[in-house]
PDB file of C-alpha atoms in Angstrom:
ATOM      1  CA  MET A1333       0.000   0.000   0.000  1.00 55.00           C
ATOM      2  CA  GLU A1334       2.938   2.314   0.645  1.00 72.00           C
ATOM      3  CA  ILE A1335       4.018   2.063  -2.995  1.00 74.00           C
ATOM      4  CA  GLU A1336       0.471   2.745  -4.165  1.00 82.00           C
ATOM      5  CA  GLN A1337       0.336   5.883  -2.013  1.00 90.00           C
ATOM      6  CA  GLU A1338       3.627   7.042  -3.519  1.00 92.00           C
ATOM      7  CA  VAL A1339       2.206   6.459  -6.993  1.00 92.00           C
ATOM      8  CA  LEU A1340      -0.994   8.295  -6.118  1.00 93.00           C
ATOM      9  CA  ASP A1341       1.052  11.255  -4.866  1.00 93.00           C
ATOM     10  CA  LEU A1342       3.052  11.254  -8.092  1.00 94.00           C
ATOM     11  CA  ILE A1343      -0.102  11.246 -10.198  1.00 94.00           C
ATOM     12  CA  GLU A1344      -1.684  14.061  -8.209  1.00 93.00           C
ATOM     13  CA  ASN A1345       1.404  16.274  -8.079  1.00 95.00           C
ATOM     14  CA  ALA A1346       2.824  15.821 -11.588  1.00 97.00           C
ATOM     15  CA  LYS A1347       2.669  18.911 -13.779  1.00 97.00           C
ATOM     16  CA  ARG A1348       3.330  17.181 -17.079  1.00 98.00           C
ATOM     17  CA  VAL A1349       2.196  13.589 -17.591  1.00 98.00           C
ATOM     18  CA  CYS A1350       3.027  11.468 -20.640  1.00 98.00           C
ATOM     19  CA  ILE A1351       1.026   8.266 -21.191  1.00 98.00           C
ATOM     20  CA  LEU A1352       2.104   5.586 -23.675  1.00 98.00           C
ATOM     21  CA  THR A1353      -0.464   2.856 -24.361  1.00 97.00           C
ATOM     22  CA  GLY A1354       0.025  -0.460 -26.110  1.00 96.00           C
ATOM     23  CA  ALA A1355      -1.858  -3.571 -27.180  1.00 94.00           C
ATOM     24  CA  GLY A1356      -2.773  -4.513 -23.614  1.00 95.00           C
ATOM     25  CA  VAL A1357      -5.174  -1.582 -23.437  1.00 97.00           C
ATOM     26  CA  SER A1358      -6.902  -2.609 -26.669  1.00 97.00           C
ATOM     27  CA  ALA A1359      -7.041  -6.218 -25.449  1.00 95.00           C
ATOM     28  CA  GLU A1360      -9.362  -5.083 -22.657  1.00 96.00           C
ATOM     29  CA  SER A1361     -11.846  -4.172 -25.411  1.00 97.00           C
ATOM     30  CA  GLY A1362     -11.485  -7.604 -26.999  1.00 95.00           C
ATOM     31  CA  ILE A1363      -9.086  -6.524 -29.744  1.00 94.00           C
ATOM     32  CA  ALA A1364      -6.398  -9.099 -30.438  1.00 83.00           C
ATOM     33  CA  THR A1365      -2.910  -8.188 -31.582  1.00 70.00           C
ATOM     34  CA  PHE A1366      -2.393  -8.380 -35.331  1.00 57.00           C
ATOM     35  CA  ARG A1367      -0.504 -11.652 -34.810  1.00 57.00           C
ATOM     36  CA  ASP A1368      -3.031 -13.270 -32.482  1.00 63.00           C
ATOM     37  CA  ALA A1369      -6.008 -12.057 -34.507  1.00 56.00           C
ATOM     38  CA  GLN A1370      -5.614 -14.678 -37.211  1.00 50.00           C
ATOM     39  CA  GLU A1371      -4.651 -17.748 -35.190  1.00 55.00           C
ATOM     40  CA  GLY A1372      -7.076 -20.510 -36.033  1.00 51.00           C
ATOM     41  CA  LYS A1373      -8.998 -18.222 -38.376  1.00 55.00           C
ATOM     42  CA  GLY A1374      -9.080 -20.427 -41.466  1.00 56.00           C
ATOM     43  CA  LEU A1375      -7.533 -18.751 -44.502  1.00 60.00           C
ATOM     44  CA  TRP A1376      -5.521 -16.150 -42.598  1.00 69.00           C
ATOM     45  CA  SER A1377      -3.760 -18.682 -40.382  1.00 74.00           C
ATOM     46  CA  GLN A1378      -1.757 -19.695 -43.471  1.00 76.00           C
ATOM     47  CA  TYR A1379      -0.062 -16.304 -43.717  1.00 83.00           C
ATOM     48  CA  ASP A1380       2.855 -14.779 -41.886  1.00 83.00           C
ATOM     49  CA  PRO A1381       1.442 -11.620 -40.241  1.00 81.00           C
ATOM     50  CA  GLN A1382       4.763  -9.842 -40.700  1.00 80.00           C
ATOM     51  CA  GLN A1383       4.324 -10.291 -44.442  1.00 84.00           C
ATOM     52  CA  LEU A1384       0.748  -9.094 -44.382  1.00 90.00           C
ATOM     53  CA  ALA A1385       1.797  -6.074 -42.324  1.00 92.00           C
ATOM     54  CA  SER A1386       4.708  -5.006 -44.517  1.00 94.00           C
ATOM     55  CA  ILE A1387       5.289  -2.759 -47.487  1.00 94.00           C
ATOM     56  CA  ASP A1388       6.894  -5.669 -49.331  1.00 94.00           C
ATOM     57  CA  GLY A1389       3.829  -7.794 -48.714  1.00 94.00           C
ATOM     58  CA  PHE A1390       1.567  -5.114 -50.170  1.00 96.00           C
ATOM     59  CA  LEU A1391       3.785  -4.544 -53.197  1.00 96.00           C
ATOM     60  CA  ASN A1392       3.935  -8.289 -53.892  1.00 95.00           C
ATOM     61  CA  ASP A1393       0.248  -9.025 -53.296  1.00 95.00           C
ATOM     62  CA  PRO A1394      -1.810  -5.882 -52.629  1.00 97.00           C
ATOM     63  CA  GLN A1395      -5.122  -7.702 -52.971  1.00 97.00           C
ATOM     64  CA  THR A1396      -4.409 -10.200 -50.206  1.00 95.00           C
ATOM     65  CA  VAL A1397      -3.065  -7.554 -47.837  1.00 96.00           C
ATOM     66  CA  TRP A1398      -6.053  -5.287 -48.501  1.00 97.00           C
ATOM     67  CA  GLN A1399      -8.515  -8.096 -47.848  1.00 95.00           C
ATOM     68  CA  TRP A1400      -6.746  -8.990 -44.586  1.00 94.00           C
ATOM     69  CA  TYR A1401      -7.110  -5.421 -43.351  1.00 95.00           C
ATOM     70  CA  GLN A1402     -10.744  -5.366 -44.431  1.00 96.00           C
ATOM     71  CA  TRP A1403     -11.258  -8.549 -42.408  1.00 93.00           C
ATOM     72  CA  ARG A1404      -9.560  -6.980 -39.384  1.00 93.00           C
ATOM     73  CA  ARG A1405     -11.722  -3.875 -39.702  1.00 96.00           C
ATOM     74  CA  ASP A1406     -14.866  -5.982 -39.899  1.00 94.00           C
ATOM     75  CA  VAL A1407     -13.867  -7.984 -36.808  1.00 92.00           C
ATOM     76  CA  ASN A1408     -13.190  -4.833 -34.779  1.00 95.00           C
ATOM     77  CA  LYS A1409     -15.819  -2.400 -36.039  1.00 96.00           C
ATOM     78  CA  ASP A1410     -18.169  -2.967 -33.098  1.00 96.00           C
ATOM     79  CA  LYS A1411     -15.516  -2.837 -30.371  1.00 97.00           C
ATOM     80  CA  GLU A1412     -16.013  -0.141 -27.753  1.00 98.00           C
ATOM     81  CA  PRO A1413     -13.699   1.788 -25.407  1.00 98.00           C
ATOM     82  CA  ASN A1414     -13.087   0.015 -22.113  1.00 98.00           C
ATOM     83  CA  PRO A1415     -12.601   1.489 -18.611  1.00 98.00           C
ATOM     84  CA  ALA A1416      -8.921   2.198 -19.325  1.00 98.00           C
ATOM     85  CA  HIS A1417      -9.732   4.283 -22.416  1.00 98.00           C
ATOM     86  CA  LEU A1418     -12.476   6.115 -20.534  1.00 98.00           C
ATOM     87  CA  ALA A1419     -10.283   6.804 -17.501  1.00 98.00           C
ATOM     88  CA  ILE A1420      -7.518   8.291 -19.652  1.00 98.00           C
ATOM     89  CA  ALA A1421     -10.052  10.407 -21.537  1.00 98.00           C
ATOM     90  CA  ARG A1422     -11.481  11.748 -18.260  1.00 97.00           C
ATOM     91  CA  TRP A1423      -7.966  12.475 -17.023  1.00 97.00           C
ATOM     92  CA  GLN A1424      -7.176  14.454 -20.158  1.00 97.00           C
ATOM     93  CA  GLN A1425     -10.473  16.321 -19.982  1.00 97.00           C
ATOM     94  CA  ARG A1426      -9.882  17.284 -16.329  1.00 95.00           C
ATOM     95  CA  SER A1427      -6.412  18.513 -17.193  1.00 94.00           C
ATOM     96  CA  HIS A1428      -7.844  20.733 -19.935  1.00 92.00           C
ATOM     97  CA  GLN A1429     -10.444  22.165 -17.572  1.00 92.00           C
ATOM     98  CA  ASP A1430      -8.252  22.668 -14.494  1.00 90.00           C
ATOM     99  CA  GLY A1431      -5.100  23.787 -16.249  1.00 89.00           C
ATOM    100  CA  ASN A1432      -2.941  22.447 -13.409  1.00 89.00           C
ATOM    101  CA  GLN A1433      -1.661  19.435 -15.317  1.00 96.00           C
ATOM    102  CA  LEU A1434      -0.790  18.633 -18.913  1.00 97.00           C
ATOM    103  CA  VAL A1435      -1.623  15.059 -19.952  1.00 98.00           C
ATOM    104  CA  SER A1436      -0.147  13.931 -23.265  1.00 98.00           C
ATOM    105  CA  LEU A1437      -1.367  10.650 -24.759  1.00 98.00           C
ATOM    106  CA  ILE A1438       0.717   8.549 -27.143  1.00 98.00           C
ATOM    107  CA  THR A1439      -0.557   5.223 -28.444  1.00 98.00           C
ATOM    108  CA  GLN A1440       0.906   2.335 -30.392  1.00 96.00           C
ATOM    109  CA  ASN A1441      -2.622   1.089 -31.093  1.00 97.00           C
ATOM    110  CA  VAL A1442      -4.323   1.697 -34.440  1.00 97.00           C
ATOM    111  CA  ASP A1443      -7.958   1.092 -33.462  1.00 98.00           C
ATOM    112  CA  GLY A1444      -9.013   4.681 -32.708  1.00 98.00           C
ATOM    113  CA  LEU A1445     -10.631   3.718 -29.396  1.00 98.00           C
ATOM    114  CA  HIS A1446      -8.887   6.482 -27.462  1.00 98.00           C
ATOM    115  CA  GLN A1447     -10.562   9.068 -29.680  1.00 98.00           C
ATOM    116  CA  LYS A1448     -13.861   7.204 -29.429  1.00 98.00           C
ATOM    117  CA  ALA A1449     -13.568   7.441 -25.636  1.00 98.00           C
ATOM    118  CA  GLY A1450     -13.116  11.206 -25.874  1.00 98.00           C
ATOM    119  CA  SER A1451      -9.345  11.626 -25.646  1.00 98.00           C
ATOM    120  CA  SER A1452      -7.830  14.612 -27.426  1.00 96.00           C
ATOM    121  CA  PRO A1453      -5.217  15.072 -28.628  1.00 97.00           C
ATOM    122  CA  VAL A1454      -3.949  11.557 -29.350  1.00 98.00           C
ATOM    123  CA  THR A1455      -0.551  10.956 -30.913  1.00 98.00           C
ATOM    124  CA  GLU A1456      -0.839   7.790 -33.019  1.00 98.00           C
ATOM    125  CA  LEU A1457       2.637   6.353 -33.534  1.00 97.00           C
ATOM    126  CA  HIS A1458       1.526   3.450 -35.732  1.00 96.00           C
ATOM    127  CA  GLY A1459      -1.289   5.137 -37.636  1.00 98.00           C
ATOM    128  CA  ASN A1460      -5.000   4.369 -37.699  1.00 98.00           C
ATOM    129  CA  ILE A1461      -6.581   1.288 -39.262  1.00 97.00           C
ATOM    130  CA  TRP A1462      -9.757   3.206 -40.170  1.00 98.00           C
ATOM    131  CA  HIS A1463      -7.873   5.684 -42.364  1.00 98.00           C
ATOM    132  CA  ASN A1464      -6.478   5.138 -45.864  1.00 98.00           C
ATOM    133  CA  HIS A1465      -4.153   6.949 -48.218  1.00 98.00           C
ATOM    134  CA  CYS A1466      -2.569   6.520 -51.626  1.00 98.00           C
ATOM    135  CA  LEU A1467       0.657   4.552 -51.789  1.00 97.00           C
ATOM    136  CA  GLN A1468       1.836   6.591 -54.764  1.00 97.00           C
ATOM    137  CA  CYS A1469       0.881  10.229 -54.081  1.00 98.00           C
ATOM    138  CA  ASN A1470       0.178  10.000 -50.329  1.00 97.00           C
ATOM    139  CA  GLN A1471      -3.204  11.749 -50.617  1.00 98.00           C
ATOM    140  CA  ILE A1472      -5.785  10.852 -47.987  1.00 98.00           C
ATOM    141  CA  HIS A1473      -8.550   8.634 -49.362  1.00 97.00           C
ATOM    142  CA  GLN A1474     -11.763  10.127 -48.011  1.00 96.00           C
ATOM    143  CA  ALA A1475     -14.341   7.772 -49.547  1.00 96.00           C
ATOM    144  CA  SER A1476     -15.721   4.890 -47.502  1.00 96.00           C
ATOM    145  CA  VAL A1477     -14.067   1.536 -48.154  1.00 97.00           C
ATOM    146  CA  GLU A1478     -16.518  -0.541 -46.153  1.00 95.00           C
ATOM    147  CA  GLY A1479     -17.219  -3.820 -47.914  1.00 94.00           C
ATOM    148  CA  LEU A1480     -14.678  -3.210 -50.693  1.00 96.00           C
ATOM    149  CA  GLU A1481     -12.845  -6.430 -51.519  1.00 95.00           C
ATOM    150  CA  ALA A1482     -10.706  -4.948 -54.288  1.00 97.00           C
ATOM    151  CA  VAL A1483      -7.929  -2.422 -53.640  1.00 98.00           C
ATOM    152  CA  PRO A1484      -9.434   1.043 -54.314  1.00 98.00           C
ATOM    153  CA  GLU A1485      -7.889   3.450 -56.791  1.00 97.00           C
ATOM    154  CA  CYS A1486      -6.738   6.878 -55.721  1.00 98.00           C
ATOM    155  CA  THR A1487      -9.053   9.572 -57.078  1.00 95.00           C
ATOM    156  CA  TYR A1488      -6.073  11.921 -57.519  1.00 96.00           C
ATOM    157  CA  CYS A1489      -3.530   9.787 -59.376  1.00 98.00           C
ATOM    158  CA  GLY A1490      -5.073   6.353 -59.948  1.00 97.00           C
ATOM    159  CA  GLY A1491      -2.582   4.727 -57.587  1.00 98.00           C
ATOM    160  CA  GLN A1492      -3.316   2.019 -55.045  1.00 98.00           C
ATOM    161  CA  VAL A1493      -5.001   2.942 -51.786  1.00 98.00           C
ATOM    162  CA  ARG A1494      -3.586   1.359 -48.641  1.00 98.00           C
ATOM    163  CA  PRO A1495      -4.427   1.384 -44.911  1.00 98.00           C
ATOM    164  CA  SER A1496      -2.836   4.293 -43.043  1.00 98.00           C
ATOM    165  CA  VAL A1497      -0.914   2.119 -40.619  1.00 97.00           C
ATOM    166  CA  VAL A1498       2.824   1.801 -40.138  1.00 96.00           C
ATOM    167  CA  TRP A1499       4.093  -1.425 -41.633  1.00 95.00           C
ATOM    168  CA  PHE A1500       7.252  -3.360 -40.953  1.00 90.00           C
ATOM    169  CA  GLY A1501      10.039  -1.696 -42.886  1.00 86.00           C
ATOM    170  CA  GLU A1502       8.482   1.787 -42.625  1.00 93.00           C
ATOM    171  CA  ALA A1503       9.452   4.732 -40.459  1.00 94.00           C
ATOM    172  CA  LEU A1504       7.055   6.188 -37.919  1.00 95.00           C
ATOM    173  CA  PRO A1505       5.152   9.289 -39.025  1.00 96.00           C
ATOM    174  CA  GLU A1506       7.562  12.202 -38.590  1.00 97.00           C
ATOM    175  CA  GLN A1507       5.100  14.570 -36.938  1.00 97.00           C
ATOM    176  CA  ALA A1508       3.792  11.922 -34.534  1.00 98.00           C
ATOM    177  CA  TRP A1509       7.310  10.941 -33.494  1.00 98.00           C
ATOM    178  CA  ARG A1510       8.269  14.573 -32.861  1.00 98.00           C
ATOM    179  CA  GLU A1511       5.193  14.991 -30.667  1.00 98.00           C
ATOM    180  CA  ALA A1512       5.986  11.789 -28.761  1.00 98.00           C
ATOM    181  CA  GLU A1513       9.621  12.737 -28.167  1.00 98.00           C
ATOM    182  CA  SER A1514       8.646  16.205 -27.007  1.00 98.00           C
ATOM    183  CA  ALA A1515       6.041  14.866 -24.568  1.00 98.00           C
ATOM    184  CA  ALA A1516       8.433  12.269 -23.129  1.00 98.00           C
ATOM    185  CA  TYR A1517      11.326  14.723 -22.902  1.00 98.00           C
ATOM    186  CA  SER A1518       9.330  17.354 -21.008  1.00 98.00           C
ATOM    187  CA  CYS A1519       7.213  15.228 -18.643  1.00 98.00           C
ATOM    188  CA  ASP A1520       7.816  14.623 -14.954  1.00 97.00           C
ATOM    189  CA  LEU A1521       5.702  11.439 -14.894  1.00 98.00           C
ATOM    190  CA  PHE A1522       5.733   8.819 -17.659  1.00 98.00           C
ATOM    191  CA  LEU A1523       3.150   6.014 -17.701  1.00 98.00           C
ATOM    192  CA  SER A1524       3.752   2.882 -19.758  1.00 97.00           C
ATOM    193  CA  VAL A1525       0.343   1.208 -19.961  1.00 97.00           C
ATOM    194  CA  GLY A1526      -0.348  -2.201 -21.477  1.00 95.00           C
ATOM    195  CA  THR A1527       2.842  -2.351 -23.495  1.00 93.00           C
ATOM    196  CA  SER A1528       5.662  -4.893 -23.453  1.00 83.00           C
ATOM    197  CA  SER A1529       8.258  -2.158 -24.031  1.00 77.00           C
ATOM    198  CA  GLN A1530       9.821  -4.273 -26.778  1.00 73.00           C
ATOM    199  CA  VAL A1531       8.759  -2.401 -29.926  1.00 76.00           C
ATOM    200  CA  TYR A1532      11.218   0.335 -30.821  1.00 81.00           C
ATOM    201  CA  PRO A1533      11.466   3.232 -31.196  1.00 88.00           C
ATOM    202  CA  ALA A1534       8.362   3.646 -28.987  1.00 86.00           C
ATOM    203  CA  ALA A1535       9.949   1.537 -26.255  1.00 85.00           C
ATOM    204  CA  GLY A1536      12.727   4.128 -25.955  1.00 94.00           C
ATOM    205  CA  LEU A1537      10.361   6.894 -24.851  1.00 97.00           C
ATOM    206  CA  ALA A1538      10.365   5.791 -21.216  1.00 96.00           C
ATOM    207  CA  ALA A1539      14.167   5.910 -21.144  1.00 95.00           C
ATOM    208  CA  LEU A1540      14.077   9.383 -22.703  1.00 97.00           C
ATOM    209  CA  ALA A1541      11.687  10.573 -19.994  1.00 98.00           C
ATOM    210  CA  LYS A1542      13.823   8.963 -17.294  1.00 96.00           C
ATOM    211  CA  SER A1543      16.964  10.646 -18.616  1.00 97.00           C
ATOM    212  CA  GLN A1544      15.309  14.020 -18.029  1.00 97.00           C
ATOM    213  CA  GLY A1545      14.368  13.236 -14.435  1.00 97.00           C
ATOM    214  CA  ALA A1546      10.837  11.869 -14.871  1.00 98.00           C
ATOM    215  CA  LYS A1547       9.482   9.022 -12.779  1.00 97.00           C
ATOM    216  CA  VAL A1548       8.358   6.016 -14.812  1.00 97.00           C
ATOM    217  CA  LEU A1549       5.263   4.034 -13.848  1.00 96.00           C
ATOM    218  CA  GLU A1550       4.397   0.765 -15.584  1.00 96.00           C
ATOM    219  CA  ILE A1551       0.861  -0.665 -15.538  1.00 96.00           C
ATOM    220  CA  ASN A1552       0.723  -4.128 -17.092  1.00 94.00           C
ATOM    221  CA  PRO A1553      -0.724  -7.562 -16.231  1.00 91.00           C
ATOM    222  CA  ASP A1554       2.729  -8.990 -16.921  1.00 87.00           C
ATOM    223  CA  PRO A1555       5.364  -6.551 -15.613  1.00 83.00           C
ATOM    224  CA  THR A1556       8.458  -6.172 -17.762  1.00 85.00           C
ATOM    225  CA  ASN A1557      12.051  -6.254 -16.637  1.00 74.00           C
ATOM    226  CA  SER A1558      12.755  -2.751 -17.859  1.00 80.00           C
ATOM    227  CA  SER A1559      15.478  -1.088 -15.811  1.00 86.00           C
ATOM    228  CA  VAL A1560      14.009   2.371 -16.388  1.00 92.00           C
ATOM    229  CA  VAL A1561      10.773   1.624 -14.485  1.00 94.00           C
ATOM    230  CA  ASP A1562      10.492   3.170 -11.016  1.00 95.00           C
ATOM    231  CA  TYR A1563       7.088   1.736 -10.079  1.00 95.00           C
ATOM    232  CA  GLN A1564       5.294  -1.348 -11.378  1.00 94.00           C
ATOM    233  CA  ILE A1565       1.588  -2.004 -10.845  1.00 94.00           C
ATOM    234  CA  ALA A1566       0.533  -5.447 -12.032  1.00 94.00           C
ATOM    235  CA  GLY A1567      -2.997  -5.633 -13.392  1.00 95.00           C
ATOM    236  CA  LYS A1568      -5.338  -4.613 -16.161  1.00 95.00           C
ATOM    237  CA  ALA A1569      -5.207  -0.901 -16.841  1.00 96.00           C
ATOM    238  CA  GLY A1570      -8.936  -0.366 -16.385  1.00 96.00           C
ATOM    239  CA  GLU A1571      -8.873  -2.005 -12.943  1.00 96.00           C
ATOM    240  CA  VAL A1572      -5.739  -0.147 -11.854  1.00 95.00           C
ATOM    241  CA  PHE A1573      -7.103   3.226 -12.935  1.00 95.00           C
ATOM    242  CA  LYS A1574     -10.300   2.528 -11.020  1.00 94.00           C
ATOM    243  CA  ARG A1575      -8.276   1.677  -7.928  1.00 91.00           C
ATOM    244  CA  PHE A1576      -6.473   5.002  -8.208  1.00 88.00           C
ATOM    245  CA  ASN A1577      -9.743   6.841  -8.842  1.00 87.00           C
ATOM    246  CA  ILE A1578      -8.569   8.097 -12.257  1.00 87.00           C
TER     247      ILE A1578
END
């Protein structure tokens, strides 16, 4: 209980908070990781998810990759924000109203559930599965793609439209990464929530925060062995946030 009181004091007294969320938060809404999502799912279990989620995979077989993402969208379209999403959104909203605390939210998830819960702004490091853009000219594809089995054509250049997610072999969006680095660099409390801290460069944000004097709090059902973590709370994020009245 002593550690939990220390954590509560940190949360209440921090002036600048940076929250990084990972797949564990989405899992509480029933969203599987892109690797787990296809296990035992007939056709898709035949494919290597790292091929389906790569630029090379799309260039070699755009139709198959597009259909996989359409399947993933269909599976997840009815998923709703869970208590962790809602708690973070309330925290952000309070910080906007009170002005005593700045809460920056960075996510590795692509499902858009933080925004659906009411969080704003949200820095999406790996993109958003509900958005699309042209592979050739990079223009945003505004038209609905629901139910489309064939790869759409870009209305600007006729190129191939792709999901606006970061694939293996691609760099993170420049603007999003600048926002994430800035938030981590300037915070005095960094929360790593539902992430294994193994996917770089996002996993390096906690170390960046720590190097500037921030305290690092990890909330995860399976605590990591990260040496930069000051406090570890084992459990689902939604349950932990409720315990801390966030």
